[in-house]
mmCIF file of C-alpha atoms and ligand atoms in Angstrom:
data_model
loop_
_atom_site.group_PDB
_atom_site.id
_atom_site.type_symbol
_atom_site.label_atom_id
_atom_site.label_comp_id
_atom_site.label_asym_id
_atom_site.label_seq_id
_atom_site.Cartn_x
_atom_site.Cartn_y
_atom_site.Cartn_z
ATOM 1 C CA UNK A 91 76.881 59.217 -43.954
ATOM 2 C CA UNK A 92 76.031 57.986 -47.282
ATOM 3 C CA UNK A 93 75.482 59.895 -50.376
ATOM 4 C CA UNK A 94 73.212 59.652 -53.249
ATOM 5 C CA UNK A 95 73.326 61.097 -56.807
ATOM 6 C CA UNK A 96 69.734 61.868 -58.071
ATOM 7 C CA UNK A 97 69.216 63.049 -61.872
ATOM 8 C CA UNK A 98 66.338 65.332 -62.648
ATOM 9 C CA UNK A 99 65.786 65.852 -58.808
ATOM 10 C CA UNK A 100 63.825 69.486 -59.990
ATOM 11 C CA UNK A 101 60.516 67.341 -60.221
ATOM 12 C CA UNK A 102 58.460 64.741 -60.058
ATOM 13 C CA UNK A 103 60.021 60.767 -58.587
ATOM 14 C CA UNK A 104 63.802 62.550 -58.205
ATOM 15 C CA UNK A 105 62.421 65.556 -56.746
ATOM 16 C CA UNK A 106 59.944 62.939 -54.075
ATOM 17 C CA UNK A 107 64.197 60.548 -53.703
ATOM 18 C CA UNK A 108 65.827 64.179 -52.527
ATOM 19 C CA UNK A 109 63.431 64.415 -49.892
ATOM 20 C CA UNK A 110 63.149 61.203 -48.997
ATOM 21 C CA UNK A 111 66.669 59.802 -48.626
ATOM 22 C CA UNK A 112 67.333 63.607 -47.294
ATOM 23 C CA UNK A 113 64.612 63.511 -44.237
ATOM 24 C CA UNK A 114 66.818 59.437 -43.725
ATOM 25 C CA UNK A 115 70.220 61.469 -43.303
ATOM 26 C CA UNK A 116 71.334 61.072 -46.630
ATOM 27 C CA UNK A 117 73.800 63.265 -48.477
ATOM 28 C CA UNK A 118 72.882 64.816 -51.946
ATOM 29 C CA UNK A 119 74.125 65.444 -55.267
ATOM 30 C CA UNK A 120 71.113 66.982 -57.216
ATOM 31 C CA UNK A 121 70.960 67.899 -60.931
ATOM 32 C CA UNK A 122 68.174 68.895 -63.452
ATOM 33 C CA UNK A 123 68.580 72.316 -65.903
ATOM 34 C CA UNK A 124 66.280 74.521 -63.509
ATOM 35 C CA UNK A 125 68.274 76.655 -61.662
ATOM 36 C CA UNK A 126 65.669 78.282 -59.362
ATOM 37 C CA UNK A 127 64.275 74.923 -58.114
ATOM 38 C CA UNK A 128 67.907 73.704 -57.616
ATOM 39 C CA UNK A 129 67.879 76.313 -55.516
ATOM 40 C CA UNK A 130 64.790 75.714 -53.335
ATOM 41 C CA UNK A 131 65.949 72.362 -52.586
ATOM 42 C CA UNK A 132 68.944 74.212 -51.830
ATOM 43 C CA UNK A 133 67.324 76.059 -49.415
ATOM 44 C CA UNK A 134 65.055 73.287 -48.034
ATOM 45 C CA UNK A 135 67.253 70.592 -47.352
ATOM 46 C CA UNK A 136 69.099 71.981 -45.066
ATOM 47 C CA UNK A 137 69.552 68.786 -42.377
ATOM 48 C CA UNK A 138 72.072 67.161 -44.997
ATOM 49 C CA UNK A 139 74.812 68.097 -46.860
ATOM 50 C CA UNK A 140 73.281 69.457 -50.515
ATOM 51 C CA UNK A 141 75.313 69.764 -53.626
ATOM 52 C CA UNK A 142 73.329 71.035 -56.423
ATOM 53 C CA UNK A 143 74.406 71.441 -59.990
ATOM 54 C CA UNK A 144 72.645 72.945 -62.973
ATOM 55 C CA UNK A 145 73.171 70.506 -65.648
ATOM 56 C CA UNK A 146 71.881 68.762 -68.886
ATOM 57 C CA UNK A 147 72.348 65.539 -69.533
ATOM 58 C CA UNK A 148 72.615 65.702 -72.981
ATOM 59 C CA UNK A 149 75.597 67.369 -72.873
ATOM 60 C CA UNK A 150 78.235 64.637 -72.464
ATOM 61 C CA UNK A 151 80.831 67.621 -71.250
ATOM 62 C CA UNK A 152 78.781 69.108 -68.663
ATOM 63 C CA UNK A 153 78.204 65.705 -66.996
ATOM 64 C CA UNK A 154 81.698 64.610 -66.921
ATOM 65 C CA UNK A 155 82.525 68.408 -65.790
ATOM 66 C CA UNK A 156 80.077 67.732 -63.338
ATOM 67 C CA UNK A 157 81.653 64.708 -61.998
ATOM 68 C CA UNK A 158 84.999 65.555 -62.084
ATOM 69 C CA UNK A 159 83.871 68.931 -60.157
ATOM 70 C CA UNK A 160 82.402 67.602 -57.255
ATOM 71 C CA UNK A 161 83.163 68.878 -53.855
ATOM 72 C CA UNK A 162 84.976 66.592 -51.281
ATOM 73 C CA UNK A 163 81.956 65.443 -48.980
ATOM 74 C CA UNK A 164 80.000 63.739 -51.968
ATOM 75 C CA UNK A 165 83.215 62.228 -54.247
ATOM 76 C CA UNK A 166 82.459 59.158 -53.045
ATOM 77 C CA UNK A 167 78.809 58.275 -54.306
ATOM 78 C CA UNK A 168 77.301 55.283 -52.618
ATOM 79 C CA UNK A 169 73.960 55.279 -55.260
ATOM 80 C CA UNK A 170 73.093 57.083 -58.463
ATOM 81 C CA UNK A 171 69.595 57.264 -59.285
ATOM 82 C CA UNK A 172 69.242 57.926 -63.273
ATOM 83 C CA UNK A 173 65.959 59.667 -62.924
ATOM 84 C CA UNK A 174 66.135 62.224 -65.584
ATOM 85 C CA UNK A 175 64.089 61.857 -68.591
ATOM 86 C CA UNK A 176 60.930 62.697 -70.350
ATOM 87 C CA UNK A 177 58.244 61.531 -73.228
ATOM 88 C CA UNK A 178 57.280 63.860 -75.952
ATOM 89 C CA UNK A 179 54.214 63.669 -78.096
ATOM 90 C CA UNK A 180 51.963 60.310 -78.217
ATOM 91 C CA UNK A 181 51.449 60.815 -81.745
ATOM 92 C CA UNK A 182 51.850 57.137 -83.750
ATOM 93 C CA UNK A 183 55.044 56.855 -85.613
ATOM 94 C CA UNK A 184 54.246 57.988 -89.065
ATOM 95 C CA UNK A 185 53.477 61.631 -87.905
ATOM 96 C CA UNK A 186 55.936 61.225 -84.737
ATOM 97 C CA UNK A 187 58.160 64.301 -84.140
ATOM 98 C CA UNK A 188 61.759 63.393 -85.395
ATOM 99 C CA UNK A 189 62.906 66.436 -83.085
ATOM 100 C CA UNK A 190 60.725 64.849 -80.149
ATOM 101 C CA UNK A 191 62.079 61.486 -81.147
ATOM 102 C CA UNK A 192 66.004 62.542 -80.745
ATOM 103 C CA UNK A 193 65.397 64.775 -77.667
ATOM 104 C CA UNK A 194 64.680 61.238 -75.439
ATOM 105 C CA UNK A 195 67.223 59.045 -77.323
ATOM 106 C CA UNK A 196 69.272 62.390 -76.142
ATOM 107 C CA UNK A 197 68.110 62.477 -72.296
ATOM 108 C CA UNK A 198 66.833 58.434 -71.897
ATOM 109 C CA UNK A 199 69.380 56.935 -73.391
ATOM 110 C CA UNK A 200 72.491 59.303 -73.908
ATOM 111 C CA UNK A 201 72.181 61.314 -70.539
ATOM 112 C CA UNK A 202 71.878 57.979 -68.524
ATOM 113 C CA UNK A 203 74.704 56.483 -70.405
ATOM 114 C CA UNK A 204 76.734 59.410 -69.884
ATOM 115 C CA UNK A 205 76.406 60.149 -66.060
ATOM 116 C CA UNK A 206 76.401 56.419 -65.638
ATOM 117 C CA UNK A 207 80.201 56.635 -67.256
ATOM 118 C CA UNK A 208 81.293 59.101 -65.304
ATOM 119 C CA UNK A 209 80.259 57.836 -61.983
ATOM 120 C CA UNK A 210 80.967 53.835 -62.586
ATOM 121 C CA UNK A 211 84.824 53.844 -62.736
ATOM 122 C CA UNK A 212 84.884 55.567 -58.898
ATOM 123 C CA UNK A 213 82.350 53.204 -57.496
ATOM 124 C CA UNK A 214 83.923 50.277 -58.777
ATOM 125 C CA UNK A 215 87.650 51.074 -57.462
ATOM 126 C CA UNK A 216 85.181 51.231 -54.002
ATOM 127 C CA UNK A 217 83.642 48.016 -54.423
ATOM 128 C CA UNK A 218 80.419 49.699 -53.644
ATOM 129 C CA UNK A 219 77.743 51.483 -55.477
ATOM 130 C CA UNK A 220 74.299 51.200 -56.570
ATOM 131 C CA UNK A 221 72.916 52.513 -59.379
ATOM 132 C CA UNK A 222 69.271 52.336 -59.870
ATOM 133 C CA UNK A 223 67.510 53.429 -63.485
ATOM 134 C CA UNK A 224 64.022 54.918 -64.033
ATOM 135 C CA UNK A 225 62.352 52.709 -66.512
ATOM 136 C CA UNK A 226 58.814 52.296 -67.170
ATOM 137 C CA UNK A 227 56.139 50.051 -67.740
ATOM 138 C CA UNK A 228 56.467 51.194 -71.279
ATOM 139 C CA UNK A 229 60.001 49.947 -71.995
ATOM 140 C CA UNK A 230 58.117 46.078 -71.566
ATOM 141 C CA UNK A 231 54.841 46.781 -72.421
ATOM 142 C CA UNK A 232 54.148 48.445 -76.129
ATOM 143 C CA UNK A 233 51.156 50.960 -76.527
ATOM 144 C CA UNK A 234 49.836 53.297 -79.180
ATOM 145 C CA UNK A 235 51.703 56.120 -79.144
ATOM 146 C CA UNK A 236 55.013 54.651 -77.158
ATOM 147 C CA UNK A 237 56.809 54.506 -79.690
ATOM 148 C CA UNK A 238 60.418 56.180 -79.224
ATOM 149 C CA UNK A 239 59.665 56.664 -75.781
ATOM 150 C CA UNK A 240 59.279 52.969 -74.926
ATOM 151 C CA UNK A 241 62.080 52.028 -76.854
ATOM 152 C CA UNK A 242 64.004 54.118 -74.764
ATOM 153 C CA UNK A 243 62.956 52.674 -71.669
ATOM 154 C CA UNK A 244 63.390 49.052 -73.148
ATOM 155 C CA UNK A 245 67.138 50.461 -73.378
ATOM 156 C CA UNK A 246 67.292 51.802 -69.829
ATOM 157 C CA UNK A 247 65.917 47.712 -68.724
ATOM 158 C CA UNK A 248 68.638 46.103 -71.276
ATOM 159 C CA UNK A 249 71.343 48.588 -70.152
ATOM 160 C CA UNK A 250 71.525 47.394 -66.452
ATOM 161 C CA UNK A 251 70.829 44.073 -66.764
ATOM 162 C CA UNK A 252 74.032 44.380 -68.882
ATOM 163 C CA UNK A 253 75.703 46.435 -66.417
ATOM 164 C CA UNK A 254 75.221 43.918 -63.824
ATOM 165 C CA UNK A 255 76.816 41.378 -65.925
ATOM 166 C CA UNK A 256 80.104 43.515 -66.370
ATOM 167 C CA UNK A 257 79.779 44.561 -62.944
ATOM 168 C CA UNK A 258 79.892 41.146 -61.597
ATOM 169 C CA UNK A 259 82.388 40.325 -58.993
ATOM 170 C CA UNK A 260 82.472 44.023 -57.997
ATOM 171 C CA UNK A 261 79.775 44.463 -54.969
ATOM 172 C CA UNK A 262 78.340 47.059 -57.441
ATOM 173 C CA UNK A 263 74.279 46.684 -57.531
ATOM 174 C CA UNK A 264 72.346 47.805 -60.379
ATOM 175 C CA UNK A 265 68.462 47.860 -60.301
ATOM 176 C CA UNK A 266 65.467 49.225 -62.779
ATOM 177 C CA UNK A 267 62.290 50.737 -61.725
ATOM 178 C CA UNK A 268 59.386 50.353 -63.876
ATOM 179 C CA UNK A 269 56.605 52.826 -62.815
ATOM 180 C CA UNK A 270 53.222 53.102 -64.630
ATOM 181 C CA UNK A 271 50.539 55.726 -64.731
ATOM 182 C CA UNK A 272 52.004 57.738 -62.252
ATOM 183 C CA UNK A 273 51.258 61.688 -61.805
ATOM 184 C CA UNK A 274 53.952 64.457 -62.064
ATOM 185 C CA UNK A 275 54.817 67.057 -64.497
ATOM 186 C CA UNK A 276 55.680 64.220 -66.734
ATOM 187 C CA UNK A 277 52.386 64.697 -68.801
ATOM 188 C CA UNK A 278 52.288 68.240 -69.387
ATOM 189 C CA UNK A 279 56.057 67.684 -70.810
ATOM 190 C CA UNK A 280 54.625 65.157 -72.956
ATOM 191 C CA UNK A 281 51.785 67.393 -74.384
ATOM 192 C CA UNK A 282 54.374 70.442 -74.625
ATOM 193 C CA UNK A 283 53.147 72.414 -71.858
ATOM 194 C CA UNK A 284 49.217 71.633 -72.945
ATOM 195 C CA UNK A 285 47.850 71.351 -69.301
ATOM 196 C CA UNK A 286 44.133 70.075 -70.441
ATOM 197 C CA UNK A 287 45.587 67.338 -71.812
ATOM 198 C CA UNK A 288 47.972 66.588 -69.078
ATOM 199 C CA UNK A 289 44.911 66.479 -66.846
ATOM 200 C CA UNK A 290 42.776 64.328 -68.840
ATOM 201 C CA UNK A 291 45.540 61.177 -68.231
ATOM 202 C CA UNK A 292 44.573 61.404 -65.177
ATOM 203 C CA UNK A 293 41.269 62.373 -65.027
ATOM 204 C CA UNK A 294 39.238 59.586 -62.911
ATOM 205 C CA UNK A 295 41.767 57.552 -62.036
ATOM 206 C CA UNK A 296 43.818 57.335 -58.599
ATOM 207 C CA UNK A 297 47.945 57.437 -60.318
ATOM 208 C CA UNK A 298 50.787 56.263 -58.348
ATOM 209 C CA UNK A 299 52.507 59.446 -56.991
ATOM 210 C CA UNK A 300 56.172 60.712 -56.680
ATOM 211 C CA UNK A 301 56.543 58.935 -53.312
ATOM 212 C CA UNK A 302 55.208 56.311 -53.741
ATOM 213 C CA UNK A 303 58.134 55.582 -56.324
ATOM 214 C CA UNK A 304 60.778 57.501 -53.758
ATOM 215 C CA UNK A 305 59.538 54.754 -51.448
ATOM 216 C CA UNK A 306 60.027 52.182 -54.066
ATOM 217 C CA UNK A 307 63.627 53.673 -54.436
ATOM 218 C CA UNK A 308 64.691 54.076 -51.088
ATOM 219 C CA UNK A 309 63.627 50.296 -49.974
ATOM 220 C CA UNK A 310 65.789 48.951 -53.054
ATOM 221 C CA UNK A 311 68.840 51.471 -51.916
ATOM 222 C CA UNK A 312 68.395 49.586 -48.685
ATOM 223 C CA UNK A 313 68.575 46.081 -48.777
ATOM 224 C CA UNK A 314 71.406 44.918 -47.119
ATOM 225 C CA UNK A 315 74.715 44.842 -49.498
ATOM 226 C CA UNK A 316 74.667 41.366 -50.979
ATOM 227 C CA UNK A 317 70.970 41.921 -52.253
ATOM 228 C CA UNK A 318 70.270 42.898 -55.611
ATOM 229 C CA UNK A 319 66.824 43.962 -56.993
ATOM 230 C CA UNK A 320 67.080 43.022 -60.681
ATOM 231 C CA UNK A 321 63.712 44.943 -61.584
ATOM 232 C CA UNK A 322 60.708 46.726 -59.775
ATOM 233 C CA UNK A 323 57.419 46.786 -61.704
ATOM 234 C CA UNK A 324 54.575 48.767 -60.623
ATOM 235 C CA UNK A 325 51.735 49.788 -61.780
ATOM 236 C CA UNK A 326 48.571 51.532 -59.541
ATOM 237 C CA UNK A 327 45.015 49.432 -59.154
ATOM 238 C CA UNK A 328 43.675 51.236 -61.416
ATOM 239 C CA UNK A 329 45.750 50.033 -64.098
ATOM 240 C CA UNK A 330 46.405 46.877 -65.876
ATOM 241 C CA UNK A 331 46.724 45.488 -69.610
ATOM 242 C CA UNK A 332 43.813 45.625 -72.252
ATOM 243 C CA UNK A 333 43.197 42.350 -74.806
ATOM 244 C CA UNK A 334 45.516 42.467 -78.340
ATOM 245 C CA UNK A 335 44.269 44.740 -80.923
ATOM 246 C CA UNK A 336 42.590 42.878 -83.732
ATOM 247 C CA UNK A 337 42.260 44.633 -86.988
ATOM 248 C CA UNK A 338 39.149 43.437 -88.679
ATOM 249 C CA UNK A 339 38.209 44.499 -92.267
ATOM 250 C CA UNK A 340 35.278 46.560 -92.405
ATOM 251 C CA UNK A 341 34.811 46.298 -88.826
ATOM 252 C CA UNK A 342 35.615 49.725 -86.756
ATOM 253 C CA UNK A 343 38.679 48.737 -86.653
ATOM 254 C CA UNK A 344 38.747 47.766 -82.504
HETATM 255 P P1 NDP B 474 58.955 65.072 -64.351
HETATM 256 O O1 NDP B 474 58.754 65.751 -65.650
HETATM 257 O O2 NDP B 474 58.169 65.524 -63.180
HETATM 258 O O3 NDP B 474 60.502 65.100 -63.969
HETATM 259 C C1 NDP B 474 61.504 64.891 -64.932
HETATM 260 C C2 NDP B 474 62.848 65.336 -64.369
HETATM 261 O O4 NDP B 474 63.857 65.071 -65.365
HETATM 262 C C3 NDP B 474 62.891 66.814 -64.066
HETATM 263 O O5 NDP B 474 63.576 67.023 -62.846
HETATM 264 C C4 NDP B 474 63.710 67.403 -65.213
HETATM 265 O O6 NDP B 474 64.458 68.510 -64.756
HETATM 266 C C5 NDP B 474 64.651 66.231 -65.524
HETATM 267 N N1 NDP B 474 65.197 66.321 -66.872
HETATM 268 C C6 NDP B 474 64.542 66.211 -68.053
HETATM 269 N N2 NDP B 474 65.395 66.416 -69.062
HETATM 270 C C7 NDP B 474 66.611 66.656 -68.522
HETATM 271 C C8 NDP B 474 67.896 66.941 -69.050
HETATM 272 N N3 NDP B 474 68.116 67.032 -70.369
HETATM 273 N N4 NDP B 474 68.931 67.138 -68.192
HETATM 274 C C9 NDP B 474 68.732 67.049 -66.867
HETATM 275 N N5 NDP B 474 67.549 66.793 -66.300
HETATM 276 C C10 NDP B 474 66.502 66.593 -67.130
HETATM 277 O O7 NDP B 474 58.677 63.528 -64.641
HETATM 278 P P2 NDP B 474 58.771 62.222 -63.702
HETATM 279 O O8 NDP B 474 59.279 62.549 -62.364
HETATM 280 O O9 NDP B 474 57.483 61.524 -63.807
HETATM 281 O O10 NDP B 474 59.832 61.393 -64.530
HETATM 282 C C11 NDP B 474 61.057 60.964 -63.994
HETATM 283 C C12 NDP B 474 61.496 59.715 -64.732
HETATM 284 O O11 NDP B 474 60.511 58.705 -64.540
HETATM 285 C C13 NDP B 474 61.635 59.882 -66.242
HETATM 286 O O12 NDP B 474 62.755 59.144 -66.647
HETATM 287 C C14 NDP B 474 60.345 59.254 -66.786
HETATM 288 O O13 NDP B 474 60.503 58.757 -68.076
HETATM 289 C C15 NDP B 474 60.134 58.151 -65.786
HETATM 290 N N6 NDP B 474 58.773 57.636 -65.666
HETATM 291 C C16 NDP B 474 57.703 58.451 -65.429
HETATM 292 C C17 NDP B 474 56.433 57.909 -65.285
HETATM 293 C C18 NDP B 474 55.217 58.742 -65.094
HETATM 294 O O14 NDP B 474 54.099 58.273 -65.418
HETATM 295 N N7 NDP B 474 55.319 59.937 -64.537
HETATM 296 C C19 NDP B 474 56.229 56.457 -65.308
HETATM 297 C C20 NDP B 474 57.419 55.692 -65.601
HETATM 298 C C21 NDP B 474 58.639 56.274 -65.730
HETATM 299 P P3 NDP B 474 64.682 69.884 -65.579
HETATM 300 O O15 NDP B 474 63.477 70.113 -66.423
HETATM 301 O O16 NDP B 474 64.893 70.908 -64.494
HETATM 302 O O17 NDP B 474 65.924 69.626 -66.353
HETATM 303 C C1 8X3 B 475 55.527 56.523 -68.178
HETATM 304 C C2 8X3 B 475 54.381 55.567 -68.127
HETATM 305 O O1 8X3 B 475 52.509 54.523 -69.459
HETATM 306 O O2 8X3 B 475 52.946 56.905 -69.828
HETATM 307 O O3 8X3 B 475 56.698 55.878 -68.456
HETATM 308 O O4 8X3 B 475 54.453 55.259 -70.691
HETATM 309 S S1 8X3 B 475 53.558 55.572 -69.600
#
């Protein structure tokens, strides 16, 4: 039976992988900071084996606690997913949050790096593994607004292409997702808990949903061992990219 390792798995595209890989007989290591969800899933998934642990990512001690704690059944992880992370504010730079800023170098960057360390040395004494980041669209694709948060992602993108480059020779496969407008409790985070304005993303349009991207997942978890997805990009009909913004004195400025 394998076993995967899904990061924020409370919500959202890891909460839409638990289910997923759990309803195709996979194990599960879950983490996220909410207890009482951890919990639920607990509680729900009850066809495979579940190991949930509160944890934030942040905090490079309670991952590798995390890690080096893990019960028998799931020390031997056959994919981490390195779901966890969030956007805060879509302010432009010059009035940009510095706390907002340094809580996703924090989670984006830091967190994935750190469970990412942890997990690596086991899976490559295996010869097998897969990790697979959560990008975004956002980490290739600049917008008003993106600022920190896209640089982030364009860190998550850069990180595993590197990773497959050390990892070479190892059977270890590394892959990034890069979602777009997609529809979670990923916009109310942004806006701080603001729900009107978490709606109005989405307002009128048809988003890509949490499975959808578990489904995105769970075919690149899948291919047979010598395939390696480099990068996923996806995006729903609805949207695409708009023409270079052109200053123009005395104009409106579009
Ligand atoms: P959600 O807000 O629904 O889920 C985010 C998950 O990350 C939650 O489970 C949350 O758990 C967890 N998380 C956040 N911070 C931490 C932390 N410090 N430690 C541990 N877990 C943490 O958003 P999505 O599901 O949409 O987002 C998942 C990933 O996908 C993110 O990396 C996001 O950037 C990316 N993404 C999202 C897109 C979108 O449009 N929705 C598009 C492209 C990429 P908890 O709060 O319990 O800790
Ligand atoms: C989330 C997608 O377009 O809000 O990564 O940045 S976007």
């Amino acid at each position: 039976m394998k076993t995967a390792f899904i990061t924020g798995a409370t919500s959202g595209f890891g909460l839409a992988c638990a289910e997923l890989f759990a309803e195709n007989g996979w194990n599960l290591v879950l983490c996220g900071r909410r207890q009482e969800r951890l919990q639920e899933l607990e509680e729900k998934l009850t066809d495979v084996q579940v190991h949930t642990v509160v944890c934030d990512v942040r905090d490079r001690l309670q991952v590798q606690k995390m890690v080096d704690e893990l019960p028998d059944f799931c020390k031997s992880i056959d994919l981490l997913v390195n779901n966890a992370g969030l956007a805060l504010g879509l302010k432009p730079a010059q009035e940009a949050d510095l706390d907002d800023w340094e809580t996703m170098v924090d989670t984006n960057i830091k967190g994935l790096m750190y469970v990412t360390r942890a997990l690596l040395p086991t899976m490559v004494t295996a010869k097998h593994g897969h990790i697979i980041n959560m990008g975004s669209v956002a980490g290739s694709w600049p917008y008003p607004g993106g600022n920190a948060y896209g640089a982030t992602k364009a860190f998550v993108e850069q990180f595993a292409n590197n990773l497959r480059a050390d990892l070479h020779g190892t059977g270890v496969r590394v892959s990034n997702i890069e979602p777009g407008l997609a529809e979670s409790e990923f916009s109310v985070v942004r806006f701080h808990g603001d729900q009107d304005k978490a709606d109005a993303v989405y307002k009128g349009t048809k988003p890509l949903t949490p499975v959808d991207i578990a489904e995105i997942v769970y075919w690149v978890a899948v291919r047979p061992a010598h395939v390696n997805i480099n990068r996923v990009e996806v995006m729903p009909v609805c949207q695409t990219w708009s023409p270079f913004a052109i200053y123009r004195e005395g104009g409106d400025g579009q």
